[in-house]
Short mmCIF file of C-alpha atoms and ligand atoms in Angstrom, two decimals:
data_model
loop_
_atom_site.label_atom_id
_atom_site.label_comp_id
_atom_site.label_asym_id
_atom_site.label_seq_id
_atom_site.Cartn_x
_atom_site.Cartn_y
_atom_site.Cartn_z
CA MET A 11 0.05 -0.09 0.06
CA LYS A 12 2.86 2.35 1.13
CA LYS A 13 4.70 1.55 -2.16
CA GLU A 14 1.55 2.41 -4.32
CA ILE A 15 1.22 5.83 -2.65
CA ILE A 16 4.89 6.49 -3.31
CA ILE A 17 4.71 5.56 -6.78
CA GLY A 18 1.50 7.59 -7.48
CA ALA A 19 3.06 10.70 -5.77
CA GLY A 20 6.19 10.30 -7.72
CA ALA A 21 4.16 10.29 -11.10
CA ALA A 22 2.10 13.31 -10.08
CA LEU A 23 5.37 15.33 -9.09
CA PHE A 24 6.89 14.29 -12.41
CA LEU A 25 3.83 15.60 -14.45
CA PHE A 26 3.74 18.82 -12.27
CA LEU A 27 7.33 19.46 -12.89
CA VAL A 28 7.14 18.91 -16.69
CA LYS A 29 4.22 21.10 -16.98
CA GLN A 30 6.06 24.03 -15.09
CA GLY A 31 8.65 23.62 -17.49
CA LEU A 32 11.29 22.28 -14.88
CA ASP A 33 13.68 19.41 -15.45
CA PRO A 34 12.65 16.61 -13.22
CA VAL A 35 15.89 14.70 -13.32
CA PRO A 36 17.72 16.20 -10.63
CA PHE A 37 14.65 15.92 -8.01
CA PHE A 38 14.36 12.26 -8.98
CA LEU A 39 18.09 11.66 -8.56
CA LEU A 40 18.20 13.35 -5.23
CA ALA A 41 14.94 11.46 -3.98
CA GLY A 42 16.58 8.01 -5.22
CA ALA A 43 19.77 8.81 -3.19
CA MET A 44 17.87 9.59 -0.01
CA GLY A 45 15.65 6.46 -0.31
CA ALA A 46 18.88 4.25 -0.98
CA LEU A 47 20.58 5.65 2.30
CA HIS A 48 17.43 5.17 4.44
CA TYR A 49 17.13 1.52 3.26
CA TYR A 50 20.73 0.85 3.96
CA LEU A 51 20.74 2.47 7.49
CA ARG A 52 17.45 0.79 8.29
CA ASN A 53 18.57 -2.76 7.35
CA ARG A 54 21.91 -2.22 9.04
CA GLY A 55 20.29 -1.58 12.22
CA LEU A 56 17.53 -4.31 12.00
CA GLU A 57 19.99 -7.17 10.87
CA LYS A 58 22.88 -6.18 13.07
CA ASN A 59 23.04 -8.81 15.94
CA PHE A 60 20.51 -11.49 15.48
CA GLU A 61 21.35 -12.38 11.83
CA THR A 62 25.05 -12.94 13.04
CA LEU A 63 23.86 -15.28 15.67
CA GLU A 64 22.28 -17.55 13.12
CA TYR A 65 25.67 -17.85 11.06
CA LYS A 66 27.50 -19.14 14.22
CA GLY A 67 26.13 -22.55 13.39
CA GLU A 68 23.36 -24.34 15.16
CA LYS A 69 25.60 -26.12 17.59
CA GLU A 70 26.02 -22.73 19.45
CA PHE A 71 22.43 -23.00 20.41
CA ILE A 72 22.67 -25.90 22.49
CA SER A 73 24.31 -25.57 25.77
CA HIS A 74 26.72 -28.01 27.20
CA VAL A 75 27.27 -26.22 30.51
CA SER A 76 25.65 -28.27 33.40
CA PHE A 77 25.07 -27.32 37.05
CA ALA A 78 28.13 -29.51 38.01
CA ASP A 79 30.39 -27.11 35.97
CA ILE A 80 29.52 -24.29 38.19
CA GLY A 81 31.51 -24.11 41.51
CA GLY A 82 29.82 -22.89 44.80
CA GLN A 83 26.74 -20.87 44.51
CA GLU A 84 24.82 -23.81 46.05
CA THR A 85 21.79 -21.58 47.20
CA ALA A 86 21.39 -20.04 43.93
CA LYS A 87 21.59 -23.40 41.97
CA ARG A 88 19.06 -25.04 44.29
CA GLU A 89 16.54 -22.08 43.99
CA LEU A 90 17.04 -21.99 40.17
CA VAL A 91 16.66 -25.77 39.84
CA GLU A 92 13.59 -25.63 41.84
CA ALA A 93 12.00 -22.98 39.63
CA LEU A 94 13.00 -24.96 36.68
CA ASP A 95 11.31 -28.01 37.87
CA PHE A 96 8.06 -26.36 37.80
CA LEU A 97 8.59 -26.20 33.97
CA ARG A 98 9.77 -29.91 33.83
CA GLU A 99 6.79 -31.02 35.78
CA GLU A 100 4.30 -29.45 33.51
CA GLU A 101 1.44 -32.08 34.04
CA ARG A 102 1.81 -31.70 37.90
CA THR A 103 1.82 -27.85 37.82
CA LYS A 104 -0.96 -27.63 35.47
CA ALA A 105 -3.11 -30.15 37.64
CA LEU A 106 -2.62 -27.71 40.64
CA GLY A 107 -3.26 -24.67 38.48
CA ILE A 108 -0.05 -23.10 38.88
CA ARG A 109 0.62 -20.16 36.75
CA PRO A 110 3.45 -21.01 34.20
CA LEU A 111 6.78 -19.56 34.93
CA LYS A 112 7.87 -17.04 32.20
CA GLY A 113 10.78 -15.19 33.70
CA ILE A 114 13.81 -15.71 36.15
CA LEU A 115 15.87 -12.84 37.23
CA LEU A 116 19.56 -13.49 38.16
CA THR A 117 20.97 -10.60 40.21
CA GLY A 118 24.65 -10.26 41.64
CA PRO A 119 28.05 -8.77 40.90
CA PRO A 120 29.74 -9.00 37.67
CA GLY A 121 31.66 -12.40 36.94
CA THR A 122 29.79 -14.39 39.55
CA GLY A 123 28.40 -16.97 36.80
CA LYS A 124 25.03 -15.58 35.99
CA THR A 125 25.68 -16.25 32.39
CA LEU A 126 26.74 -19.99 33.42
CA MET A 127 23.61 -20.51 35.36
CA ALA A 128 21.52 -19.50 32.36
CA LYS A 129 23.29 -21.77 30.14
CA ALA A 130 23.07 -24.62 32.56
CA ALA A 131 19.28 -23.84 32.98
CA ALA A 132 18.91 -24.36 29.19
CA HIS A 133 20.90 -27.80 29.37
CA TYR A 134 18.87 -29.03 32.33
CA MET A 135 15.49 -28.08 30.49
CA ASP A 136 16.80 -29.59 27.20
CA SER A 137 16.05 -26.29 25.55
CA VAL A 138 17.88 -24.16 22.82
CA PHE A 139 19.68 -21.33 24.25
CA MET A 140 19.85 -17.79 22.85
CA ALA A 141 21.76 -14.91 24.55
CA ALA A 142 21.52 -11.28 23.91
CA SER A 143 22.65 -8.36 25.87
CA GLY A 144 20.47 -5.30 26.81
CA SER A 145 22.89 -2.74 24.99
CA GLU A 146 22.46 -4.67 21.60
CA PHE A 147 18.75 -3.45 21.56
CA ILE A 148 19.18 0.21 21.73
CA GLU A 149 19.80 2.05 18.73
CA MET A 150 19.15 5.74 17.86
CA TYR A 151 16.38 4.82 15.52
CA ALA A 152 13.08 4.50 17.33
CA GLY A 153 11.55 1.18 16.82
CA VAL A 154 14.54 -0.73 15.92
CA GLY A 155 15.02 -2.12 19.41
CA ALA A 156 11.17 -3.14 19.60
CA GLN A 157 11.83 -4.95 16.34
CA ARG A 158 14.96 -6.73 17.55
CA VAL A 159 13.01 -7.91 20.69
CA ARG A 160 10.32 -9.39 18.27
CA GLN A 161 12.95 -11.05 16.04
CA LEU A 162 14.70 -12.63 19.12
CA PHE A 163 11.65 -14.28 20.37
CA SER A 164 10.33 -15.35 17.06
CA ARG A 165 13.79 -16.69 16.02
CA ALA A 166 14.09 -18.62 19.40
CA ARG A 167 10.75 -20.28 18.60
CA ARG A 168 11.80 -21.21 15.04
CA LEU A 169 15.26 -22.31 16.07
CA ALA A 170 13.60 -24.78 18.57
CA GLN A 171 11.16 -26.22 16.28
CA LYS A 172 13.98 -26.90 13.68
CA MET A 173 15.91 -28.58 16.26
CA GLY A 174 13.01 -30.52 17.48
CA LYS A 175 12.96 -29.12 20.86
CA ASN A 176 9.76 -27.88 22.73
CA ARG A 177 11.63 -25.41 24.94
CA ALA A 178 13.80 -22.38 24.35
CA VAL A 179 15.76 -20.09 26.88
CA ILE A 180 16.50 -16.72 26.06
CA PHE A 181 19.09 -15.12 28.27
CA LEU A 182 19.02 -11.31 28.29
CA ASP A 183 22.24 -9.85 30.01
CA GLU A 184 22.54 -6.31 31.18
CA LEU A 185 18.77 -6.26 31.60
CA GLU A 186 18.95 -2.75 33.41
CA VAL A 187 19.87 -1.36 29.95
CA LEU A 188 16.95 -2.50 28.22
CA GLY A 189 14.45 -2.86 31.17
CA GLY A 190 15.42 0.39 33.08
CA LYS A 191 12.70 2.69 34.65
CA ARG A 192 10.51 4.29 31.67
CA GLY A 193 10.67 7.71 31.10
CA LYS A 194 14.16 8.26 32.35
CA HIS A 195 16.25 8.29 29.30
CA THR A 196 16.74 11.52 27.13
CA SER A 197 15.84 9.39 24.01
CA HIS A 198 13.22 7.85 26.03
CA LEU A 199 10.80 6.98 23.30
CA GLU A 200 13.23 4.20 21.90
CA TYR A 201 13.96 2.77 25.33
CA ASP A 202 10.33 2.72 26.36
CA GLN A 203 9.23 1.09 23.07
CA THR A 204 11.91 -1.41 23.37
CA LEU A 205 10.85 -2.31 26.93
CA ASN A 206 7.23 -2.28 26.07
CA GLN A 207 7.91 -4.73 23.27
CA LEU A 208 9.69 -7.16 25.93
CA LEU A 209 6.62 -6.94 28.24
CA VAL A 210 4.39 -7.77 25.26
CA GLU A 211 6.38 -10.75 24.29
CA MET A 212 6.61 -11.93 27.92
CA ASP A 213 2.81 -11.57 28.30
CA GLY A 214 2.31 -13.58 25.06
CA LEU A 215 4.33 -16.64 26.34
CA ARG A 216 1.67 -19.17 26.93
CA ALA A 217 1.80 -22.94 27.75
CA GLU A 218 -0.12 -23.65 24.71
CA ASP A 219 2.67 -22.23 22.62
CA GLY A 220 4.26 -25.13 20.58
CA VAL A 221 7.61 -23.93 22.01
CA ARG A 222 7.73 -22.95 25.77
CA VAL A 223 10.10 -19.82 26.05
CA LEU A 224 11.67 -19.16 29.29
CA VAL A 225 13.33 -15.65 29.65
CA ILE A 226 16.33 -15.37 32.05
CA GLY A 227 17.60 -11.97 32.71
CA ALA A 228 20.75 -10.88 34.37
CA THR A 229 21.59 -7.65 36.17
CA ASN A 230 23.82 -6.24 38.86
CA ARG A 231 21.74 -3.22 39.12
CA ALA A 232 18.24 -4.68 40.05
CA ASP A 233 17.15 -1.34 41.48
CA LEU A 234 17.30 0.24 38.37
CA LEU A 235 14.64 -2.26 36.61
CA ASP A 236 11.11 -0.85 35.69
CA GLU A 237 8.48 -2.31 38.16
CA ALA A 238 6.58 -3.54 35.24
CA LEU A 239 9.23 -6.06 34.51
CA LEU A 240 9.15 -7.28 38.14
CA ARG A 241 5.29 -7.85 38.25
CA PRO A 242 4.05 -11.35 38.83
CA GLY A 243 3.81 -13.14 35.70
CA ARG A 244 7.05 -11.70 34.27
CA PHE A 245 10.43 -11.77 36.01
CA ASP A 246 8.77 -13.02 39.25
CA ARG A 247 11.46 -15.37 40.45
CA ARG A 248 14.55 -13.72 41.56
CA VAL A 249 17.66 -15.65 42.38
CA GLN A 250 20.72 -13.97 44.05
CA VAL A 251 24.10 -15.03 42.60
CA ASP A 252 26.58 -13.71 45.21
CA LEU A 253 30.42 -13.55 45.36
CA PRO A 254 31.72 -17.03 46.36
CA ALA A 255 32.67 -17.88 50.02
CA LYS A 256 35.87 -19.85 50.67
CA GLU A 257 34.29 -23.34 50.06
CA GLY A 258 32.75 -21.95 46.67
CA ARG A 259 36.11 -20.59 45.78
CA ARG A 260 37.89 -24.07 46.21
CA LYS A 261 35.40 -25.51 44.11
CA ILE A 262 35.61 -23.08 41.49
CA LEU A 263 39.47 -23.41 41.47
CA GLU A 264 39.13 -27.05 41.24
CA ILE A 265 36.90 -26.75 38.15
CA HIS A 266 39.35 -24.55 36.30
CA THR A 267 42.58 -26.41 37.37
CA LYS A 268 40.91 -29.89 36.05
CA ASN A 269 42.79 -29.64 32.77
CA LYS A 270 46.04 -27.94 34.12
CA PRO A 271 49.08 -29.74 35.50
CA LEU A 272 49.48 -28.76 39.00
CA ALA A 273 52.92 -29.01 40.58
CA HIS A 274 52.94 -30.81 44.05
CA GLY A 275 52.51 -28.42 46.81
CA VAL A 276 49.83 -26.34 45.21
CA ASP A 277 47.16 -26.21 47.92
CA LEU A 278 43.88 -24.94 46.36
CA GLU A 279 42.52 -24.77 50.13
CA ARG A 280 45.18 -22.04 50.65
CA VAL A 281 44.55 -20.27 47.25
CA ALA A 282 40.92 -20.23 48.14
CA ARG A 283 41.56 -18.65 51.69
CA ASP A 284 43.81 -15.94 50.16
CA THR A 285 41.14 -15.01 47.44
CA PHE A 286 38.57 -13.51 49.53
CA GLY A 287 36.47 -11.09 47.46
CA PHE A 288 37.23 -12.81 44.24
CA SER A 289 34.40 -13.55 41.80
CA GLY A 290 34.41 -16.82 39.62
CA ALA A 291 35.64 -14.86 36.72
CA HIS A 292 38.71 -13.58 38.82
CA LEU A 293 39.56 -17.00 39.81
CA GLU A 294 39.49 -18.26 36.34
CA SER A 295 41.62 -15.55 35.37
CA LEU A 296 43.98 -16.36 38.30
CA VAL A 297 44.58 -19.88 37.24
CA ASN A 298 44.97 -18.91 33.62
CA GLU A 299 47.47 -16.24 34.44
CA ALA A 300 49.47 -18.77 36.55
CA ALA A 301 49.51 -21.21 33.46
CA ILE A 302 50.86 -18.43 31.27
CA LEU A 303 53.51 -17.62 33.64
CA SER A 304 54.57 -21.15 33.66
CA PHE A 305 54.42 -21.25 30.12
CA ARG A 306 56.62 -18.27 29.75
CA LYS A 307 59.18 -19.94 32.22
CA GLY A 308 59.26 -22.85 30.08
CA LYS A 309 57.89 -25.04 32.84
CA GLN A 310 55.78 -28.15 32.56
CA GLU A 311 53.81 -27.63 35.63
CA ILE A 312 52.05 -24.69 37.50
CA SER A 313 53.69 -24.41 40.84
CA LEU A 314 52.92 -22.26 43.96
CA GLU A 315 55.39 -19.59 42.73
CA GLU A 316 53.07 -18.80 39.70
CA MET A 317 49.95 -19.08 41.62
CA GLU A 318 51.41 -16.48 43.98
CA GLU A 319 52.46 -14.07 41.19
CA ALA A 320 49.19 -14.59 39.41
CA LEU A 321 47.33 -13.53 42.40
CA ASP A 322 49.41 -10.30 42.66
CA LYS A 323 48.45 -9.65 39.01
CA VAL A 324 44.76 -10.28 39.30
CA LEU A 325 44.57 -8.27 42.48
CA LEU A 326 46.74 -5.22 41.58
CA GLY A 327 47.16 -5.43 37.79
CA GLU A 328 50.03 -5.98 35.49
CA ARG A 329 53.74 -4.98 36.60
CA THR A 330 54.41 -1.45 35.42
CA ASP A 331 57.61 -0.30 34.03
CA LYS A 332 57.56 2.80 36.38
CA GLN A 333 61.22 3.61 37.25
CA LEU A 334 61.51 5.11 40.77
CA ARG A 335 64.38 7.07 41.81
CA LEU A 336 66.37 5.12 44.68
CA GLU A 337 65.27 7.36 47.44
CA GLU A 338 61.65 6.62 46.23
CA LEU A 339 62.23 3.08 46.43
CA GLU A 340 63.62 3.24 49.83
CA ARG A 341 60.73 5.22 51.01
CA VAL A 342 58.30 2.67 49.55
CA ALA A 343 60.18 -0.08 51.25
CA ILE A 344 60.04 1.88 54.57
CA HIS A 345 56.33 2.48 53.91
CA GLU A 346 55.35 -1.20 53.38
CA THR A 347 57.47 -2.51 56.14
CA GLY A 348 55.77 0.05 58.35
CA HIS A 349 52.27 -1.46 57.32
CA ALA A 350 53.76 -4.96 57.99
CA LEU A 351 55.16 -4.10 61.32
CA VAL A 352 51.89 -2.85 62.70
CA SER A 353 50.07 -5.81 61.46
CA GLU A 354 52.45 -8.46 62.78
CA THR A 355 52.34 -6.58 66.32
CA LEU A 356 48.65 -6.43 66.41
CA ARG A 357 47.81 -9.66 64.59
CA PRO A 358 50.80 -12.00 64.85
CA LYS A 359 51.40 -14.20 61.53
CA SER A 360 49.12 -11.80 59.66
CA VAL A 361 51.34 -10.92 56.65
CA ARG A 362 51.71 -13.26 53.80
CA THR A 363 54.19 -11.23 51.48
CA LEU A 364 55.65 -7.83 51.30
CA THR A 365 56.60 -6.40 47.91
CA ILE A 366 57.88 -3.20 46.21
CA ILE A 367 57.32 -4.33 42.71
CA PRO A 368 54.87 -1.69 41.34
CA ARG A 369 51.71 -3.14 39.94
CA GLY A 370 48.84 -1.16 38.63
CA ARG A 371 48.46 1.94 40.67
CA ALA A 372 50.31 0.56 43.58
CA LEU A 373 54.03 1.11 44.20
CA GLY A 374 54.29 -1.59 46.77
CA PHE A 375 52.11 -3.94 48.57
CA MET A 376 51.57 -5.99 51.67
CA ARG A 377 49.53 -8.82 51.22
CA PRO A 378 47.76 -10.27 54.30
CA ALA A 379 47.62 -14.00 55.00
CA GLY A 380 44.21 -15.22 54.25
CA GLU A 381 42.10 -15.08 57.46
CA GLU A 382 38.88 -16.71 58.28
CA GLU A 383 36.01 -15.01 56.29
CA ARG A 384 33.82 -12.66 58.55
CA SER A 385 30.66 -11.01 57.99
CA LEU A 386 30.75 -8.98 61.60
CA TYR A 387 33.53 -6.53 62.40
CA THR A 388 34.25 -5.61 66.00
CA LYS A 389 35.35 -2.31 67.42
CA LYS A 390 38.78 -3.94 68.27
CA TYR A 391 38.97 -5.09 64.51
CA MET A 392 38.14 -1.99 62.96
CA GLU A 393 40.69 0.11 65.27
CA GLU A 394 43.37 -2.52 64.44
CA GLN A 395 42.59 -2.09 60.66
CA ILE A 396 42.79 1.63 60.87
CA ALA A 397 46.29 1.38 62.68
CA ILE A 398 47.58 -0.97 60.00
CA CYS A 399 46.35 1.28 57.04
CA LEU A 400 48.20 4.19 58.91
CA GLY A 401 51.34 2.15 59.57
CA GLY A 402 53.02 3.11 56.28
CA ALA A 403 52.74 6.95 56.56
CA VAL A 404 53.62 6.67 60.18
CA ALA A 405 56.87 4.73 59.47
CA GLU A 406 57.78 7.53 56.84
CA GLU A 407 57.22 9.99 59.48
CA VAL A 408 59.30 8.25 62.03
CA ILE A 409 62.03 7.71 59.83
CA TYR A 410 62.30 10.74 57.54
CA GLY A 411 60.50 13.27 59.61
CA GLU A 412 57.69 13.64 56.97
CA ARG A 413 55.10 11.78 55.20
CA SER A 414 54.59 11.57 51.26
CA THR A 415 51.62 11.41 48.67
CA GLY A 416 52.22 7.71 48.77
CA ALA A 417 49.76 7.16 51.57
CA ALA A 418 46.64 8.56 49.75
CA ASN A 419 44.97 5.40 49.30
CA ASP A 420 45.68 4.08 52.86
CA LEU A 421 44.16 7.24 54.27
CA GLU A 422 41.24 6.92 52.14
CA GLN A 423 40.60 3.38 53.70
CA ALA A 424 41.36 4.47 57.04
CA ALA A 425 38.93 7.27 56.78
CA ARG A 426 36.08 4.96 55.31
CA LEU A 427 36.61 2.54 58.43
CA ALA A 428 36.49 5.34 60.88
CA ARG A 429 33.28 6.73 59.28
CA ASP A 430 31.93 3.04 59.46
CA MET A 431 32.64 2.95 63.12
CA ILE A 432 30.87 6.00 63.76
CA THR A 433 27.71 5.31 61.76
CA THR A 434 27.48 1.60 63.18
CA GLY A 435 27.56 3.04 66.76
CA LEU A 436 31.18 1.60 67.41
CA SER A 437 32.67 5.02 68.41
CA SER A 438 32.38 6.74 71.62
CA LEU A 439 29.52 8.77 70.38
CA GLY A 440 27.40 5.49 70.75
CA VAL A 441 24.58 5.09 68.57
CA VAL A 442 23.90 8.20 66.42
CA ASP A 443 21.90 8.79 63.34
CA GLU A 444 24.22 10.90 60.81
CA ASP A 445 21.27 13.15 59.80
CA CYS A 446 20.45 14.21 63.35
CA THR A 447 24.06 14.51 64.74
CA PRO A 448 25.77 18.03 64.04
CA GLN A 449 28.56 17.60 61.56
CA LYS A 450 30.93 19.13 63.95
CA LYS A 451 30.56 16.39 66.50
CA ILE A 452 31.02 13.58 63.95
CA TYR A 453 34.20 15.47 62.63
CA ARG A 454 35.53 15.65 66.27
CA GLU A 455 34.94 11.96 66.73
CA PHE A 456 36.64 11.16 63.43
CA GLN A 457 39.65 13.19 64.42
CA LYS A 458 39.84 11.51 67.86
CA ILE A 459 39.69 7.89 66.20
CA MET A 460 42.27 8.73 63.62
CA THR A 461 44.78 10.56 66.03
CA SER A 462 44.50 7.51 68.51
CA GLN A 463 45.40 5.06 65.88
CA VAL A 464 48.22 7.23 64.67
CA GLU A 465 49.51 7.39 68.18
CA ARG A 466 49.27 3.56 68.51
CA ALA A 467 51.00 2.83 65.12
CA THR A 468 53.92 5.39 66.09
CA THR A 469 54.32 3.65 69.48
CA ILE A 470 54.77 0.35 67.74
CA ILE A 471 57.26 1.59 65.19
CA GLU A 472 59.22 3.67 67.47
CA ALA A 473 59.85 0.57 69.65
CA LYS A 474 61.12 -1.40 66.60
CA LYS A 475 62.58 1.30 64.44
CA ASP A 476 66.01 -0.32 63.91
CA HIS A 477 64.28 -3.77 62.96
CA LEU A 478 62.14 -1.95 60.71
CA GLN A 479 64.97 -0.25 58.92
CA GLN A 480 67.15 -3.47 58.50
CA ALA A 481 63.90 -5.38 57.23
CA ALA A 482 63.42 -2.43 54.71
CA VAL A 483 66.86 -2.70 53.48
CA VAL A 484 66.56 -6.61 52.73
CA LEU A 485 62.96 -5.83 51.04
CA LEU A 486 64.82 -3.20 48.87
CA ALA A 487 67.38 -5.66 47.72
CA GLU A 488 65.13 -8.71 47.21
CA GLU A 489 61.85 -6.71 46.09
CA LYS A 490 59.76 -9.48 47.75
CA ILE A 491 59.88 -11.36 50.93
CA SER A 492 57.74 -13.75 52.47
CA GLY A 493 55.88 -13.20 55.86
CA ALA A 494 58.10 -15.84 57.59
CA LYS A 495 61.38 -13.98 56.40
CA LEU A 496 59.83 -10.57 57.61
CA ARG A 497 58.95 -11.90 61.03
CA GLN A 498 62.64 -13.27 61.28
CA LEU A 499 64.16 -9.74 60.33
CA LEU A 500 61.51 -7.80 62.52
CA LYS A 501 62.52 -10.23 65.42
CA MET A 502 58.71 -10.99 66.05
CA ASP A 503 58.01 -14.23 68.10
CA PRO A 504 58.60 -17.29 65.84
CA GLU A 505 55.84 -19.18 67.61
CA PRO A 506 52.95 -18.09 69.89
CA ALA A 507 54.19 -17.91 73.46
CA ALA A 508 51.67 -20.65 74.56
CA THR A 509 53.22 -23.16 72.35
CA ARG A 510 56.96 -22.33 73.05
CA THR A 511 58.75 -24.78 75.22
CA SER A 512 61.05 -23.44 77.81
CA ALA A 513 64.73 -24.13 77.57
P1 ATP B 605 28.54 -10.30 33.84
O1 ATP B 605 27.65 -9.87 34.98
O2 ATP B 605 29.88 -9.53 33.98
O3 ATP B 605 27.85 -10.63 32.62
P2 ATP B 605 28.34 -13.27 34.71
O4 ATP B 605 27.78 -13.24 36.14
O5 ATP B 605 27.34 -13.38 33.68
O6 ATP B 605 29.21 -11.80 34.44
P3 ATP B 605 29.89 -15.32 33.74
O7 ATP B 605 29.90 -14.67 32.36
O8 ATP B 605 28.88 -16.42 33.82
O9 ATP B 605 29.61 -14.19 34.82
O10 ATP B 605 31.20 -15.82 34.21
C1 ATP B 605 32.44 -15.46 33.57
C2 ATP B 605 33.43 -16.55 33.59
O11 ATP B 605 33.87 -16.84 35.16
C3 ATP B 605 32.87 -17.97 33.27
O12 ATP B 605 33.10 -18.13 31.95
C4 ATP B 605 33.71 -18.86 33.99
O13 ATP B 605 34.88 -19.24 33.46
C5 ATP B 605 33.91 -17.96 35.35
N1 ATP B 605 33.14 -18.26 36.46
C6 ATP B 605 32.30 -17.52 37.08
N2 ATP B 605 31.54 -18.05 38.07
C7 ATP B 605 31.88 -19.29 37.98
C8 ATP B 605 31.45 -20.45 38.96
N3 ATP B 605 30.58 -20.04 39.87
N4 ATP B 605 32.01 -21.60 38.67
C9 ATP B 605 32.90 -21.68 37.58
N5 ATP B 605 33.31 -20.84 36.75
C10 ATP B 605 32.81 -19.63 37.13
#
């Protein structure tokens, strides 16, 4: 219909121009060029992502990841499997009149295995698997995103039919980009249309469809999602995928070292203890980096040494080529030894390694020995932690009579801890509400905490000033020393007093 109107209008324009005695050729050339440009841009936009998916080959759409390939995340896996069982036991759920499940939302920090979970879900359900990311839907042309959503759903159905499956899992990563609260974006028409289309597609998913489609969304900003998406009947199951705890980290390490030759003495339990706060993606990267280091050194196996070095790399970044002047290096060695001395005094055997090899933004680093994971922090713990943070700057002050800018990061950390102490009622102010307490009062308390911990660190460092300087000289020469060697140099007690035998 549209085509006929354009042809009719073109013919009328041609007759009109001829009648007026004007040459119609330039007009038609210009119109033709504009039409071609419009057609090109439109097709480029529409076809971009999902066409290329089809060319990957159909094997790509069958997931081979199973729940056994996911380490840790036991609660998340259990919740997800429970939800999937509703779909697997269709007859029973139908008999009880349970509303069919259409969407599951996986929330959690990056790299914790949300994509793996969705793939494992597709495997568990014997479904085809299609994945797309929220940002792939958003273009500057209104309507393109909505069109892509339509295409994705219809393609998933067609693909399942073609492969003889009656289920399809559509995985939408970065859901907050596509499903953010409506009316918030500057180009909101395009965003809103895209989200509306997703809601329409999800509402249209019925048990009677030849192919049952399950949508699994993933986000690390669930707070940004439009409420309509979280309504019952849409993403009404939410599964939290958190950073793994120690046992989970050990299992993830086991999975990723399965195909790698580990040298005798590499204790994954210990590596798991040392990697507090690491996501699954970090752990995978750690093991991979260790294997690369072994390869570079011409080794046949991955030893503890490569594991330790890879840990520093994943934690702090690649070694930098920063060339420090000798006096700067000496200062860094004093600074790091200062942290270590305070740490060893307050918490014996708490230092794993000490290094002055610059990595990422850090000029040196004290790596604490992996301690037991904790969810609660006492006042004593917080105060000790502040003193350890300030130990570097205090050592510089004691040895050189002045501090340097190298302590900026430590001060930031110490300040955050002091603020946390105040807001959680651990300071001498008792329980306070920040909004109802005068800023002056909070500031004074903050100063009090910081000053007392500076004094504490100063006392510790003054008492072992000579040992600190000797240890720093060794650190400067060796660039990296172990916790055991450090304790020897600082003349810390080799064993706890209780276990020492009297001579
Ligand atoms: P993002 O939010 O950044 O998209 P994600 O949560 O989807 O990340 P994945 O893409 O699933 O994370 O994980 C990235 C990689 O990290 C995986 O390919 C895998 O190698 C590893 N990984 C993450 N979590 C786990 C886990 N629990 N078990 C085993 N490997 C894991």
